[in-house]
PDB file of C-alpha atoms in Angstrom:
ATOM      1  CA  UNK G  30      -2.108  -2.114 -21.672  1.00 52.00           C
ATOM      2  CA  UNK G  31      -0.649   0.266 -19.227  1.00 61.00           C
ATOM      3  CA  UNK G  32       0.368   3.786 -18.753  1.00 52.00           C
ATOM      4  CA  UNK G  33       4.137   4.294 -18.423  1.00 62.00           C
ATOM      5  CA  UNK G  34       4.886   5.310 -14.757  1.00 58.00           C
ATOM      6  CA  UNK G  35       6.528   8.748 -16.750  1.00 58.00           C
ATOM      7  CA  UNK G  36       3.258   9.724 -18.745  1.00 53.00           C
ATOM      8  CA  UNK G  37       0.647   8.934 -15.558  1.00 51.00           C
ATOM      9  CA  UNK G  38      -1.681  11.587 -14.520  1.00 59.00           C
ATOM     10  CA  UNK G  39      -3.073  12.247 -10.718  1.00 60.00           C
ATOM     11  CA  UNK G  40      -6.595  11.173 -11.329  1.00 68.00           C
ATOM     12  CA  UNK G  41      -9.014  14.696 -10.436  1.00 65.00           C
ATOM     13  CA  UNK G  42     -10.456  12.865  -7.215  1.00 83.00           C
ATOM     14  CA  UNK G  43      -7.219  10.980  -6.287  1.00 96.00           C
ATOM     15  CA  UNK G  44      -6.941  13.948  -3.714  1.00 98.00           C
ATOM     16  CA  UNK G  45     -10.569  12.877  -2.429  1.00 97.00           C
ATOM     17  CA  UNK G  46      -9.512   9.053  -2.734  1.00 98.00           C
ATOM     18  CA  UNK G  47      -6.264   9.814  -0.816  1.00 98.00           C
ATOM     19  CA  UNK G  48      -8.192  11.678   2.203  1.00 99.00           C
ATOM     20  CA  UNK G  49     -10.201   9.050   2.575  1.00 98.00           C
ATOM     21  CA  UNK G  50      -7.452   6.559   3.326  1.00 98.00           C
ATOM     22  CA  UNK G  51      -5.806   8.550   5.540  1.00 99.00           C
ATOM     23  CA  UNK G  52      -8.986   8.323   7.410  1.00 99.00           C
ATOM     24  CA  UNK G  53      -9.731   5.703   7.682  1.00 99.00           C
ATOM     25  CA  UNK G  54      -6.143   4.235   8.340  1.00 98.00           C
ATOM     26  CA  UNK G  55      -5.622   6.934  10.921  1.00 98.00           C
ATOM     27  CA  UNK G  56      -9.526   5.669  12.826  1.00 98.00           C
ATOM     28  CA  UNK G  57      -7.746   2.075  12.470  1.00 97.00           C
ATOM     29  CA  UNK G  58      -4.502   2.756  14.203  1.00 97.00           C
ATOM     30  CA  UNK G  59      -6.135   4.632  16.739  1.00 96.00           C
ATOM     31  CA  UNK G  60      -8.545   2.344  17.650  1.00 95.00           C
ATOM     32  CA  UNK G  61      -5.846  -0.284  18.019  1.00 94.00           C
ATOM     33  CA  UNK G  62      -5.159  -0.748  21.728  1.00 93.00           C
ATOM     34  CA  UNK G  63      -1.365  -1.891  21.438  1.00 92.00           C
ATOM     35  CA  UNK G  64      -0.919   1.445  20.009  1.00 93.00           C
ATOM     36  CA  UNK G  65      -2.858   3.841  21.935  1.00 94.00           C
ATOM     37  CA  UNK G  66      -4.009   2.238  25.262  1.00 90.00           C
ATOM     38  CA  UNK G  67      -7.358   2.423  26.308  1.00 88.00           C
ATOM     39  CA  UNK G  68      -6.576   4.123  30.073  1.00 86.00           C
ATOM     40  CA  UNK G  69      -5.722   7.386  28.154  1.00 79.00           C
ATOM     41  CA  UNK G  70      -6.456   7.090  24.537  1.00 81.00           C
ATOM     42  CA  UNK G  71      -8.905  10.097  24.761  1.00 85.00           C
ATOM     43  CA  UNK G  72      -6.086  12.046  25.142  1.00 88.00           C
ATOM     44  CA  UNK G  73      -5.056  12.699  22.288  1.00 94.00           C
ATOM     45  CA  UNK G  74      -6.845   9.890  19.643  1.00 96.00           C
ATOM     46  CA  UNK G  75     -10.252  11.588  19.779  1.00 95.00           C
ATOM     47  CA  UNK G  76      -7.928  15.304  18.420  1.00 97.00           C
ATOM     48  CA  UNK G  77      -6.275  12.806  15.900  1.00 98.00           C
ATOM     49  CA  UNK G  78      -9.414  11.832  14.809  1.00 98.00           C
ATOM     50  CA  UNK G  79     -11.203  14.638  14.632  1.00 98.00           C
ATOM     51  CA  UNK G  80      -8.721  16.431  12.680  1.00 99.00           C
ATOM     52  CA  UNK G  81      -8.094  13.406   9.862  1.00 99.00           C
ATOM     53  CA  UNK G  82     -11.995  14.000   9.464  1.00 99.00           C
ATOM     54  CA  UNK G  83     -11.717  17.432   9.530  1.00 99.00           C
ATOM     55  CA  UNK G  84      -9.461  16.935   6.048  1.00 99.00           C
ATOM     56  CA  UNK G  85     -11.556  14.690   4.506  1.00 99.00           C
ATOM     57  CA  UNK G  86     -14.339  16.969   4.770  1.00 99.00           C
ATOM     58  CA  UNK G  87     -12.999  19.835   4.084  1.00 99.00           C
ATOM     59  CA  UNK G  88     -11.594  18.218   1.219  1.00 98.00           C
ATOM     60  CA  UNK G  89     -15.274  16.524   0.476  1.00 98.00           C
ATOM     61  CA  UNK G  90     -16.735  20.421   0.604  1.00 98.00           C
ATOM     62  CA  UNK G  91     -14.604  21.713  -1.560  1.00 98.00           C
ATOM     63  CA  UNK G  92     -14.626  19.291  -4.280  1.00 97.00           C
ATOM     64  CA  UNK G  93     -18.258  19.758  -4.334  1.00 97.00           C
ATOM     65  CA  UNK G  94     -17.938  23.517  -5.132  1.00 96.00           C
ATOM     66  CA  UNK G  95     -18.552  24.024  -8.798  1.00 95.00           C
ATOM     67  CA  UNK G  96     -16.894  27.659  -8.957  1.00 95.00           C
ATOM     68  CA  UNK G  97     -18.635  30.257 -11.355  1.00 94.00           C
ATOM     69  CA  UNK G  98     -18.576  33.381  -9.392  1.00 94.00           C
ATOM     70  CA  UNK G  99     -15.958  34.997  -7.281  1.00 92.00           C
ATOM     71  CA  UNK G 100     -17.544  34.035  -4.306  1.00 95.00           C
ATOM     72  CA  UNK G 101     -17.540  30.067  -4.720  1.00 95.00           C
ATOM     73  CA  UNK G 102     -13.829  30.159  -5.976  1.00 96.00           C
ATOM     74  CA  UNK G 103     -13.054  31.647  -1.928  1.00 96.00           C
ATOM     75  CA  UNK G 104     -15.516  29.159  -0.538  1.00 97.00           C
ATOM     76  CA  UNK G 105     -13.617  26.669  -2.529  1.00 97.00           C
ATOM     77  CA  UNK G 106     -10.365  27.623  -1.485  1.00 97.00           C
ATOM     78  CA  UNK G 107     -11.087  27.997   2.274  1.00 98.00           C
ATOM     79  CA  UNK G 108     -12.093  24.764   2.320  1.00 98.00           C
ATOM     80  CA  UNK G 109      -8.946  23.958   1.044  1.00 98.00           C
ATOM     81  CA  UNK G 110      -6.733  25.992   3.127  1.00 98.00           C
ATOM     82  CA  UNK G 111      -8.703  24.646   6.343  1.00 99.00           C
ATOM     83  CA  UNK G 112      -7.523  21.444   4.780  1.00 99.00           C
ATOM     84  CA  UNK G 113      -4.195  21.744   4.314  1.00 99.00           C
ATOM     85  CA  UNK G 114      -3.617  23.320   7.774  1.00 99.00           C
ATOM     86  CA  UNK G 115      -5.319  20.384   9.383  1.00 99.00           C
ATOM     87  CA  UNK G 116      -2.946  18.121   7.760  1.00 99.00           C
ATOM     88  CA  UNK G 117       0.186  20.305   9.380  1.00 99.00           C
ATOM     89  CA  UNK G 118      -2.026  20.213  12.849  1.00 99.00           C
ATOM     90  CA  UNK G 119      -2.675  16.577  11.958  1.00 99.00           C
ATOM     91  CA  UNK G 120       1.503  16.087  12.088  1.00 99.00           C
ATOM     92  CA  UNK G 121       1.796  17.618  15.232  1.00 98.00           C
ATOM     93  CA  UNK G 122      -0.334  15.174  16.893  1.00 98.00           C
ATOM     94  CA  UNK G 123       1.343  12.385  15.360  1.00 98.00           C
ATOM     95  CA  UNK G 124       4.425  13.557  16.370  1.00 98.00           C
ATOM     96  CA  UNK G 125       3.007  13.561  19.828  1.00 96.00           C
ATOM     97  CA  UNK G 126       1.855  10.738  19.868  1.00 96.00           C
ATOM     98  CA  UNK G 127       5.226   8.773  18.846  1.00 96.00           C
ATOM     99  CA  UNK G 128       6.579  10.405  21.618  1.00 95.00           C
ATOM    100  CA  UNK G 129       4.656   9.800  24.321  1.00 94.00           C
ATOM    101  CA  UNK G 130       3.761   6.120  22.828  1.00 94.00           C
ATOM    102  CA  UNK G 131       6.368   5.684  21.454  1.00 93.00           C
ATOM    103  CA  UNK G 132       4.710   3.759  18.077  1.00 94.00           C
ATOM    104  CA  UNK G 133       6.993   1.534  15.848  1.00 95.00           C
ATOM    105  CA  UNK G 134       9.230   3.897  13.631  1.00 96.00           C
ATOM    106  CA  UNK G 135       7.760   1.795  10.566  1.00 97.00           C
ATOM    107  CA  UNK G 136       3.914   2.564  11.198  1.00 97.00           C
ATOM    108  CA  UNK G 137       5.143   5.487  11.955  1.00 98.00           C
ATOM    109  CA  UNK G 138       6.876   6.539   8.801  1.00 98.00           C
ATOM    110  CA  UNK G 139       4.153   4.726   6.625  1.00 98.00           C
ATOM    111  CA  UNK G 140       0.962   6.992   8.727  1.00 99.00           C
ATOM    112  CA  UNK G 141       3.268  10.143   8.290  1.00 99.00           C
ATOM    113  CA  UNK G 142       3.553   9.413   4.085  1.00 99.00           C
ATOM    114  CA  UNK G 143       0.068   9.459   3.925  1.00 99.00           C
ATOM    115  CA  UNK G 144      -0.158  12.588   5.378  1.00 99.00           C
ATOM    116  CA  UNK G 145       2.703  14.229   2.985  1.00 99.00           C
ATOM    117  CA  UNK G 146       1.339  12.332   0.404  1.00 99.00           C
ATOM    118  CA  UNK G 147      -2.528  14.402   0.742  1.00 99.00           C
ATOM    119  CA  UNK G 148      -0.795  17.258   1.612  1.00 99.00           C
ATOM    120  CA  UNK G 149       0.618  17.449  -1.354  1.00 98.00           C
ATOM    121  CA  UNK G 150      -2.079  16.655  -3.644  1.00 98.00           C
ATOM    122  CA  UNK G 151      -4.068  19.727  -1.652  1.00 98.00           C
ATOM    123  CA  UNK G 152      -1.265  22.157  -2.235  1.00 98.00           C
ATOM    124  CA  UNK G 153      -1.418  20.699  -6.431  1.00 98.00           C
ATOM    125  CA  UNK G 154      -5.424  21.490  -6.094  1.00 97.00           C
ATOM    126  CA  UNK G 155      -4.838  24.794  -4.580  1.00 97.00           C
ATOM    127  CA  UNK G 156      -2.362  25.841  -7.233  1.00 97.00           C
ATOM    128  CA  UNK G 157      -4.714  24.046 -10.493  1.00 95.00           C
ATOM    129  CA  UNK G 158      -7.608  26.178  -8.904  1.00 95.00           C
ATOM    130  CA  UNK G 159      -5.543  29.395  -8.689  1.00 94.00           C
ATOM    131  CA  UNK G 160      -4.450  28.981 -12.330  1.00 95.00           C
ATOM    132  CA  UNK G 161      -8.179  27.738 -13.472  1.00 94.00           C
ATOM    133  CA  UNK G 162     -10.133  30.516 -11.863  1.00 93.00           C
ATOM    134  CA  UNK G 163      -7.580  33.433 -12.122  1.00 90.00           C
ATOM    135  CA  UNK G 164     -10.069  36.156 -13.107  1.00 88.00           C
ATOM    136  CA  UNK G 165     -11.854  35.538  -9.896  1.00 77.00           C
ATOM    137  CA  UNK G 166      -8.756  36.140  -7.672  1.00 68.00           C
TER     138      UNK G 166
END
């Protein structure tokens, strides 16, 4: 039987889960050569890239962080930050990249909820963490 959509928790690794996705979406689209072509893809794809991995490992890092001193709670949450500011980097470049390649407004809007979408999650990790751990801050 299933959850009603009202009562339905964010899984703890849906954050991780999400990341990945993005990843590997973002790899796919800018691999595709109808989207990015090939005379000048490095231009921008291989920053793209990079970054959406940046997130996922970042967000990899500090998952694996088991926090029980003040020091791994700031590990933890630099890893997080770095994270979440990748994914506002990560939106700059996108928006770049409509522009100059111009990409259809649909893909568009889809890769750009994915983004919001782990954003999100990261700034609902940051904010459990801060409540879980506030005698280390």
């Amino acid at each position: 039987m299933s959850v009603p959509e009202g009562k339905r928790t964010e899984s703890k690794l849906e954050v991780q889960t999400r990341a990945k996705a993005l990843a590997v979406y973002t790899v796919q689209i800018c691999g595709n050569e109808k989207v990015f072509p090939k005379r000048d893809r490095w231009v921008i794809t291989n920053r793209i890239v990079s970054t959406v991995l940046e997130i996922m490992e970042q967000v990899d890092v500090a998952n694996d962080i088991y926090v029980s001193v003040p020091g791994d709670f700031e590990l933890r949450r630099r890893s997080q930050t770095i994270a979440l500011s990748s994914t506002a980097k990560l939106l700059g470049l996108m928006e770049l990249a409509y522009i100059k390649y111009s990409i259809d407004g649909k893909r568009m809007s889809y890769w750009t909820q994915l983004v919001v979408e782990v954003r999100e999650l990261i700034k609902k990790w940051r904010q459990s963490d801060k409540n879980r751990y506030s005698k280390f801050s």
